[in-house]
mmCIF file of C-alpha atoms in Angstrom:
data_model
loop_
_atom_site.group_PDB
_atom_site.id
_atom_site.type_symbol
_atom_site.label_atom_id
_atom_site.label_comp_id
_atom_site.label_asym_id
_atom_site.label_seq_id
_atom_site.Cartn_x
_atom_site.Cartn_y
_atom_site.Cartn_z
ATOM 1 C CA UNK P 74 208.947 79.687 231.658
ATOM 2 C CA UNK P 75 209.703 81.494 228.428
ATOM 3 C CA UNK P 76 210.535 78.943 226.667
ATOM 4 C CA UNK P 77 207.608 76.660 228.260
ATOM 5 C CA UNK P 78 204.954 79.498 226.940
ATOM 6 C CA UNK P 79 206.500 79.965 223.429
ATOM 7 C CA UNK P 80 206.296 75.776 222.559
ATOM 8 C CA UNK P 81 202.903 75.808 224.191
ATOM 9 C CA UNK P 82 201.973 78.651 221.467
ATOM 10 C CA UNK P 83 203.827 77.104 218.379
ATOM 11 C CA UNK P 84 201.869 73.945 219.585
ATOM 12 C CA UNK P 85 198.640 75.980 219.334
ATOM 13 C CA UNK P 86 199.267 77.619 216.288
ATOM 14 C CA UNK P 87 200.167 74.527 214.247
ATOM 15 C CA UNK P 88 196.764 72.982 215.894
ATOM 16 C CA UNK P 89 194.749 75.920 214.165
ATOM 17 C CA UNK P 90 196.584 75.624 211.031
ATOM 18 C CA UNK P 91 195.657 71.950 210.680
ATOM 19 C CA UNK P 92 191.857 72.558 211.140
ATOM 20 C CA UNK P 93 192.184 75.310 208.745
ATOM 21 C CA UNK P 94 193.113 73.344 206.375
ATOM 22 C CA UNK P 95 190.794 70.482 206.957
ATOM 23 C CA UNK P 96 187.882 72.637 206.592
ATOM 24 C CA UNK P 97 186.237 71.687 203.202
ATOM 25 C CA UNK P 98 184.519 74.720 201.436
ATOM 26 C CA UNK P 99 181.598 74.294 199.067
ATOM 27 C CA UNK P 100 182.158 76.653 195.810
ATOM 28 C CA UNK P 101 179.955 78.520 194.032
ATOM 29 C CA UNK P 102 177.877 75.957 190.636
ATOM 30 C CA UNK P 103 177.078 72.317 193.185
ATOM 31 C CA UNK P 104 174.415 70.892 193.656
ATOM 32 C CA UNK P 105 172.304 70.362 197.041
ATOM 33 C CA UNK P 106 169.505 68.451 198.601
ATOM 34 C CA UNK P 107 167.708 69.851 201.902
ATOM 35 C CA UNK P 108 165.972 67.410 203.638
ATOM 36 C CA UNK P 109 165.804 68.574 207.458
ATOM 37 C CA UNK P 110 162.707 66.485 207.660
ATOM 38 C CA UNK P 111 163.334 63.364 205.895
ATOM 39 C CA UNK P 112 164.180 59.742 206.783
ATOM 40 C CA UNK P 113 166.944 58.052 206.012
ATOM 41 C CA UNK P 114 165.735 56.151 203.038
ATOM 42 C CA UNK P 115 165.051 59.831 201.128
ATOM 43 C CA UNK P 116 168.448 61.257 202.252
ATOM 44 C CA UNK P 117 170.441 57.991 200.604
ATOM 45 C CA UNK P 118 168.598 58.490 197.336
ATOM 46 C CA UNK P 119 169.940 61.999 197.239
ATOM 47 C CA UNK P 120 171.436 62.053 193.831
ATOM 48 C CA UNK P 121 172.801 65.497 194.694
ATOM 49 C CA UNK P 122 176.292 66.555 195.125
ATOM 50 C CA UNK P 123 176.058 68.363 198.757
ATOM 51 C CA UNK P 124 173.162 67.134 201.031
ATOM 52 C CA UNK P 125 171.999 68.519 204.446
ATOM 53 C CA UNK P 126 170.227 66.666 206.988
ATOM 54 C CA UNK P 127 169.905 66.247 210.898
ATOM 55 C CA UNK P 128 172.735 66.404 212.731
ATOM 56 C CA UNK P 129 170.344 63.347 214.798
ATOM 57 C CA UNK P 130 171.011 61.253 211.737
ATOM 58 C CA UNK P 131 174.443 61.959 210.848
ATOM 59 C CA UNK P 132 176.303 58.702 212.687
ATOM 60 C CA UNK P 133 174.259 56.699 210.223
ATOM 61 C CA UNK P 134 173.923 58.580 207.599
ATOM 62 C CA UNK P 135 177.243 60.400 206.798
ATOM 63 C CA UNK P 136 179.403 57.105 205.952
ATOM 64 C CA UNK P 137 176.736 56.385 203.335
ATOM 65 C CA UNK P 138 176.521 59.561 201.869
ATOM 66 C CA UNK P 139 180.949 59.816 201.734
ATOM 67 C CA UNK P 140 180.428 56.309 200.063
ATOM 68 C CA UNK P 141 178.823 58.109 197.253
ATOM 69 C CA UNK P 142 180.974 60.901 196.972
ATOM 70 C CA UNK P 143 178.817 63.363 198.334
ATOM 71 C CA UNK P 144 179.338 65.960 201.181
ATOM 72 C CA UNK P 145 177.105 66.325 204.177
ATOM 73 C CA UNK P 146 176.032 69.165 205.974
ATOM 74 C CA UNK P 147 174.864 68.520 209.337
ATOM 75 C CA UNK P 148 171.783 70.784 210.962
ATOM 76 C CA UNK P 149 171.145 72.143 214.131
ATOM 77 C CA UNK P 150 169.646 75.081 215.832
ATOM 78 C CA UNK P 151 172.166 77.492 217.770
ATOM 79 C CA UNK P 152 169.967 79.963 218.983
ATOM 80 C CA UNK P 153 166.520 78.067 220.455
ATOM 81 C CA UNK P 154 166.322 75.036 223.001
ATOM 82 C CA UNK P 155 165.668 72.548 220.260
ATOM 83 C CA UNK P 156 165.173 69.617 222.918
ATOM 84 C CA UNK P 157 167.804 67.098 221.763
ATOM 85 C CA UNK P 158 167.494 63.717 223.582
ATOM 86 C CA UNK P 159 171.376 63.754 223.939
ATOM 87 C CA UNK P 160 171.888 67.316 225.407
ATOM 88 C CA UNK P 161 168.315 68.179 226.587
ATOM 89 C CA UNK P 162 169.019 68.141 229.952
ATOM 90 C CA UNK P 163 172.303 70.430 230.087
ATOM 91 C CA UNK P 164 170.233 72.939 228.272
ATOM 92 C CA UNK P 165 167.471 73.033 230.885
ATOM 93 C CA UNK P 166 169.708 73.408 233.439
ATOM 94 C CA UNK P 167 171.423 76.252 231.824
ATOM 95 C CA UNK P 168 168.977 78.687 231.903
ATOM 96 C CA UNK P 169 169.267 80.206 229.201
ATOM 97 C CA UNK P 170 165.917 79.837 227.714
ATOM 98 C CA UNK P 171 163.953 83.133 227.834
ATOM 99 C CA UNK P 172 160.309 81.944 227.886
ATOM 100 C CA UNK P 173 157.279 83.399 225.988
ATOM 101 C CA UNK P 174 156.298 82.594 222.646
ATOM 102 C CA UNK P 175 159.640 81.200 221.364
ATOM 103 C CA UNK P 176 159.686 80.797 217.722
ATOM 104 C CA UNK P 177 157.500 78.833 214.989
ATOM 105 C CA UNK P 178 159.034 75.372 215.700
ATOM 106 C CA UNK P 179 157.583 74.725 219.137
ATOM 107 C CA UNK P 180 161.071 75.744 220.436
ATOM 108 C CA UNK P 181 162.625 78.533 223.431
ATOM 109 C CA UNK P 182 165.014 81.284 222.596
ATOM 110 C CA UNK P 183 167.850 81.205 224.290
ATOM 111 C CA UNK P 184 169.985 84.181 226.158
ATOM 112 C CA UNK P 185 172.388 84.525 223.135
ATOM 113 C CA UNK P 186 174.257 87.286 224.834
ATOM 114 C CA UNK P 187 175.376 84.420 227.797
ATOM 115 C CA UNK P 188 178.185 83.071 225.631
ATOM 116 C CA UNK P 189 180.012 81.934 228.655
ATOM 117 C CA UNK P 190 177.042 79.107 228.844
ATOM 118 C CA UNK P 191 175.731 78.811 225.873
ATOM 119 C CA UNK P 192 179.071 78.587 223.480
ATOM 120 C CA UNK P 193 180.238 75.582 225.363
ATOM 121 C CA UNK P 194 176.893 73.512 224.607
ATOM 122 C CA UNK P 195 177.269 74.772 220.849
ATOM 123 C CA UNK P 196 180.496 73.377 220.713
ATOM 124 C CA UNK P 197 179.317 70.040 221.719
ATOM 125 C CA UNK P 198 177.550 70.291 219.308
ATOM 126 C CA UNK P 199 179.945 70.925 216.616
ATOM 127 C CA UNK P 200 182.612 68.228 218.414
ATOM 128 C CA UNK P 201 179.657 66.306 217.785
ATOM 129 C CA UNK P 202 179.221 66.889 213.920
ATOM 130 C CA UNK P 203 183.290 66.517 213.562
ATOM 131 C CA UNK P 204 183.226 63.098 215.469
ATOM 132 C CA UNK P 205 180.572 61.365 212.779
ATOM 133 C CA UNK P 206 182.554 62.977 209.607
ATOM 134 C CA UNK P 207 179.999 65.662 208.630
ATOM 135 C CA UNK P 208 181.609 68.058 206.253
ATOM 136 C CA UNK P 209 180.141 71.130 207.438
ATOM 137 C CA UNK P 210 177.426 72.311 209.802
ATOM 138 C CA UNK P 211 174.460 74.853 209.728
ATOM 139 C CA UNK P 212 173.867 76.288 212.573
ATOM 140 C CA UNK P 213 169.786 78.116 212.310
ATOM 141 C CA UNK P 214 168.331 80.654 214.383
ATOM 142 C CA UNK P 215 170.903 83.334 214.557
ATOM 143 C CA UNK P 216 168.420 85.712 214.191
ATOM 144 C CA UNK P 217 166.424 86.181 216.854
ATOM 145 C CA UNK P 218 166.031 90.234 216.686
ATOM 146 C CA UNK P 219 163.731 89.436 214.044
ATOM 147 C CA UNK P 220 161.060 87.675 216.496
ATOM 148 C CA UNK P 221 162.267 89.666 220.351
ATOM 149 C CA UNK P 222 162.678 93.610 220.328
ATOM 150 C CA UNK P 223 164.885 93.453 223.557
ATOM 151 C CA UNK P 224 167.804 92.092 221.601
ATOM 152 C CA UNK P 225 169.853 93.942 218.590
ATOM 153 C CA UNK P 226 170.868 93.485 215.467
ATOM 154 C CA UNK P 227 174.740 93.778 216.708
ATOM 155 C CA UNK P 228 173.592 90.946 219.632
ATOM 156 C CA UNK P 229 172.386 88.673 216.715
ATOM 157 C CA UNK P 230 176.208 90.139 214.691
ATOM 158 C CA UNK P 231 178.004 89.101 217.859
ATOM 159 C CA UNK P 232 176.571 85.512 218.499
ATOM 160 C CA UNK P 233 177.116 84.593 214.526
ATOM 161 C CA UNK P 234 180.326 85.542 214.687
ATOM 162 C CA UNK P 235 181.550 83.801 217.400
ATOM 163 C CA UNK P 236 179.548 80.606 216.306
ATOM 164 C CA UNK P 237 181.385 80.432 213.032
ATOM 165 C CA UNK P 238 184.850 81.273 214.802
ATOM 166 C CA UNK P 239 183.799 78.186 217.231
ATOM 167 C CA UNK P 240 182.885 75.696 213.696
ATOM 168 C CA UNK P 241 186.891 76.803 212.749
ATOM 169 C CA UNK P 242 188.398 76.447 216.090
ATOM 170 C CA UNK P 243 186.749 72.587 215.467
ATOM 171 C CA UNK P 244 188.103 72.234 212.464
ATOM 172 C CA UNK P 245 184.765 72.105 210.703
ATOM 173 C CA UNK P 246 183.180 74.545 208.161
ATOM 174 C CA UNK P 247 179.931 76.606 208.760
ATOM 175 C CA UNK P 248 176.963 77.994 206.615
ATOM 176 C CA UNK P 249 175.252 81.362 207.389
ATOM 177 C CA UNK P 250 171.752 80.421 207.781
ATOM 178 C CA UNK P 251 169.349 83.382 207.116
ATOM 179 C CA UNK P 252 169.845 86.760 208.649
ATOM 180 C CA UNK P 253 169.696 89.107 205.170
ATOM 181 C CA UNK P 254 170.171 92.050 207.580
ATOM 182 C CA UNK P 255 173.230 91.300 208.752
ATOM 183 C CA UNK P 256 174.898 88.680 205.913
ATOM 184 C CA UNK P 257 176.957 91.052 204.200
ATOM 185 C CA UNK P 258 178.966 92.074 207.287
ATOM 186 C CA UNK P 259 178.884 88.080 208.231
ATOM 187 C CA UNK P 260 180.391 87.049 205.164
ATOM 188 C CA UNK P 261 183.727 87.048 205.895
ATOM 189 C CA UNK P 262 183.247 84.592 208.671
ATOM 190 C CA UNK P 263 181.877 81.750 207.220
ATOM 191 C CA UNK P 264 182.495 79.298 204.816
ATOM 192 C CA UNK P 265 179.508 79.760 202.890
ATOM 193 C CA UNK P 266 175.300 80.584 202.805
ATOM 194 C CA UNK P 267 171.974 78.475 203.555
ATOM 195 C CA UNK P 268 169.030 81.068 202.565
ATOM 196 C CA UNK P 269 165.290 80.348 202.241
ATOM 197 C CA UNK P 270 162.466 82.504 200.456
ATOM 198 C CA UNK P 271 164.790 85.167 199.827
ATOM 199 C CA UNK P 272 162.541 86.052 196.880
ATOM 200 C CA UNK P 273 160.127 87.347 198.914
ATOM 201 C CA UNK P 274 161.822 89.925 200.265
ATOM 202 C CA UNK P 275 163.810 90.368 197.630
ATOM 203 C CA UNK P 276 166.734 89.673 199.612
ATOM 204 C CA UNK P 277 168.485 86.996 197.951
ATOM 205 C CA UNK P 278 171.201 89.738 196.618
ATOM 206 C CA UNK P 279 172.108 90.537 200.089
ATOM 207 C CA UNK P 280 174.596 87.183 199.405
ATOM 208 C CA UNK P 281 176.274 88.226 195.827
ATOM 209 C CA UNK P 282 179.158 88.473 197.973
ATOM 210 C CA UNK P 283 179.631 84.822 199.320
ATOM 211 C CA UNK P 284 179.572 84.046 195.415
ATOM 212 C CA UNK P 285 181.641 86.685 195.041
ATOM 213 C CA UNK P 286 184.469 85.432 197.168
ATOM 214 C CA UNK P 287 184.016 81.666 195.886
ATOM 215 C CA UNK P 288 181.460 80.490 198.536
ATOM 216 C CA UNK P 289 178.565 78.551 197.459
ATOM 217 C CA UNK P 290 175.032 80.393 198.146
ATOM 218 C CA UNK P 291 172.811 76.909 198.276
ATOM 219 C CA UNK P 292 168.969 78.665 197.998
ATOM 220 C CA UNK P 293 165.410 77.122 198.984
ATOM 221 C CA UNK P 294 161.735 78.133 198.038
ATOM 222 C CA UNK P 295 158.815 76.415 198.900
ATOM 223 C CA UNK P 296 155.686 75.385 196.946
ATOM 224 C CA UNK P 297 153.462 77.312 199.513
ATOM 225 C CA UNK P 298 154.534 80.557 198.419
ATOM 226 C CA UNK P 299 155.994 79.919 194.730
ATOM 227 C CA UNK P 300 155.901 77.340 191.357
ATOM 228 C CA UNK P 301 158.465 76.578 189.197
ATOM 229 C CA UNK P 302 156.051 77.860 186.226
ATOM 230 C CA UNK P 303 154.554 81.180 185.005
ATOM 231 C CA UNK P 304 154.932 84.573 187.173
ATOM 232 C CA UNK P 305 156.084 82.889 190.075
ATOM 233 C CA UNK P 306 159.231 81.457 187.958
ATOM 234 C CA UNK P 307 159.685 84.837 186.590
ATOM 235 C CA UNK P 308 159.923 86.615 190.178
ATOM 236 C CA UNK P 309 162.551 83.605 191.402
ATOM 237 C CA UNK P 310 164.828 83.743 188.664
ATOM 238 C CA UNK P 311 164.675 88.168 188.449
ATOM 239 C CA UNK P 312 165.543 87.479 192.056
ATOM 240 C CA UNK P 313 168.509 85.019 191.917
ATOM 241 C CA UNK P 314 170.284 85.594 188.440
ATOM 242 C CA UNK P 315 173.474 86.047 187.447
ATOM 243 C CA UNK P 316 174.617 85.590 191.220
ATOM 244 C CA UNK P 317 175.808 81.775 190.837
ATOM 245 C CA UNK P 318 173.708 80.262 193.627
ATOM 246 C CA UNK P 319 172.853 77.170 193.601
ATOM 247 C CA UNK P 320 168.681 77.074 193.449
ATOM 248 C CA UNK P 321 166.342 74.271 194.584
ATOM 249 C CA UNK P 322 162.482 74.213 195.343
ATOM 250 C CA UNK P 323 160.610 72.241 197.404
ATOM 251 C CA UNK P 324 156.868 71.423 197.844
ATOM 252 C CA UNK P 325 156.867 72.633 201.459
ATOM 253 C CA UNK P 326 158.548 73.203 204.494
ATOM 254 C CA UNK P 327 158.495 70.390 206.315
ATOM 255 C CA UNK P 328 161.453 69.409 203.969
ATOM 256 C CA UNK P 329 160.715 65.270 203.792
ATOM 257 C CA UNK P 330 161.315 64.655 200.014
ATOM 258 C CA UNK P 331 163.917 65.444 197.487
ATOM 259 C CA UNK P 332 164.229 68.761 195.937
ATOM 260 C CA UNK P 333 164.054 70.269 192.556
ATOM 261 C CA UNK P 334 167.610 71.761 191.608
ATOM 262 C CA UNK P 335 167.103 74.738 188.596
ATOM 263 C CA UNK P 336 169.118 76.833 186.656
ATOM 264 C CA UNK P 337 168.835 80.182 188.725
ATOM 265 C CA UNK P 338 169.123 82.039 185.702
ATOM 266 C CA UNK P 339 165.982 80.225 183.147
ATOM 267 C CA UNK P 340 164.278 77.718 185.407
ATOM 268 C CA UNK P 341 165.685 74.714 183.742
ATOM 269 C CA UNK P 342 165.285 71.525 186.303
ATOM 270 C CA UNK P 343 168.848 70.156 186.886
ATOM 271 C CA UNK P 344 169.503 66.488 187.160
ATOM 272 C CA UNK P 345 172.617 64.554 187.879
ATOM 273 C CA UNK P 346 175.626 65.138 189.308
ATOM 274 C CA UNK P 347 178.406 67.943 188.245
ATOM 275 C CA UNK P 348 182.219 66.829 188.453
ATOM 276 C CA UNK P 349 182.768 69.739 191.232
ATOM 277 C CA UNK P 350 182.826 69.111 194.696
ATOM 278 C CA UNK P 351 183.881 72.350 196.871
ATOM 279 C CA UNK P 352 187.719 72.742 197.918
ATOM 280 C CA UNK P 353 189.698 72.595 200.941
ATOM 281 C CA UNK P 354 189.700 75.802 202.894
ATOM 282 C CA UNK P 355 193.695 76.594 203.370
ATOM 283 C CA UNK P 356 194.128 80.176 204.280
ATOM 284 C CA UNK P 357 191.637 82.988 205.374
#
């Protein structure tokens, strides 16, 4: 029996091993396109080095985008319903969604503190993303103490963390989407940041530390807040400098066309490719 239970755990141990080091993790000076909303034809004219898209499009669109030597990040939501055609129906029977107002999308919260139902349907999810070659997934809504006041801060802590630790355990990396309030202490469990309009809370240097560490900080803002011109410039690059994020700007929200990449630090429009792709994620 001994001897049974200690190959069993070698066994395991070399299985984790190998999926750390097949994670690929995006460093800190790439480029990025964000295009949750576009179709395919916008996404394979990304000229960008990382692109992120639906994980809906990904079994099309991910051999394409390794053909041209780009990475691809694959999007879902973990914490609201979402209403996938392929898992819509395991979600409803769940129970997990909490009713009311839900968030801005059209989309239910769900009961983040089940994680005995809900982390098996994000990990379809993820075994999902893995199967069609995305590099790397970004799993939104983590934050939903923002929008209900009968969960916490440490109940949105608790589901992030064990949504990244599920992306490793599947061998694929994971991007901390949002959630200023609690980055910092997330850091250290994922591979690297998606942020949007941190500039208007001026929260944008609540990620120095992915940088820090040599994880890429890929930032959006939209055109219905900010312009790449005049004061509004000024107040994105006083809020992004010298912190080695990537920076991109698009005209809205709905995220259909291809985005602006700028120098974070003067405003500069960025075009082209750089010769830097991200690494392979071999220890933690």
């Amino acid at each position: 029996m001994k001897f049974n239970l200690s190959i069993t755990a070698l066994v395991a141990s070399v299985l984790l091993a190998t999926n750390v080091e097949a994670r690929w993790q995006p460093t800190p000076g790439l480029t990025w396109d964000y295009l949750l909303g576009a179709k395919d034809d916008v996404v394979k004219a990304s000229k960008q080095q990382v692109v992120t898209f639906d994980l809906e499009q990904a079994e099309r669109l991910v051999p394409y985008v390794h053909s041209k030597g780009q990475k691809a990040i694959c999007y879902f939501s973990g914490g609201t319903t979402e209403h996938r055609a392929y898992d819509r129906e395991e979600y409803q029977k769940s129970g997990l969604a909490l009713g009311g107002n839900g968030d801005d999308w059209g989309n239910q919260w769900l009961d983040i503190r089940n994680k005995a139902k809900l982390q098996p349907l994000i990990r379809k999810r993820m075994q999902r993303a893995r199967s069609y070659g995305c590099d790397a997934v970004e799993v939104d809504c983590l934050g939903i103490y923002h929008y209900r006041s009968d969960y916490t801060k440490e109940d949105s802590y608790v589901f992030a963390k064990w949504v990244a630790e599920t992306a490793h355990q599947e061998g694929i990396s994971i991007g901390l989407k949002n959630v200023a309030g609690i980055a910092e202490s997330l850091e250290p469990y994922f591979d690297f940041a998606v942020v949007e309009s941190c500039a208007k809370g001026n929260t944008c240097k609540n990620y120095k530390n992915f940088t820090q560490h040599q994880k890429a900080v890929f930032i959006v803002h939209y055109g219905e807040s900010f312009t790449l011109s005049g004061s509004s410039l000024n107040t994105l690059i006083e809020a992004q400098k010298g912190m080695h994020f990537t920076c991109v700007f698009s005209q809205n929200n709905k995220l259909h066309d291809n985005v602006t990449n700028y120098d974070c630090n003067s405003g500069s429009t960025i075009s082209g490719k750089n010769k830097k792709y991200g690494r392979i994620r071999n220890k933690r």
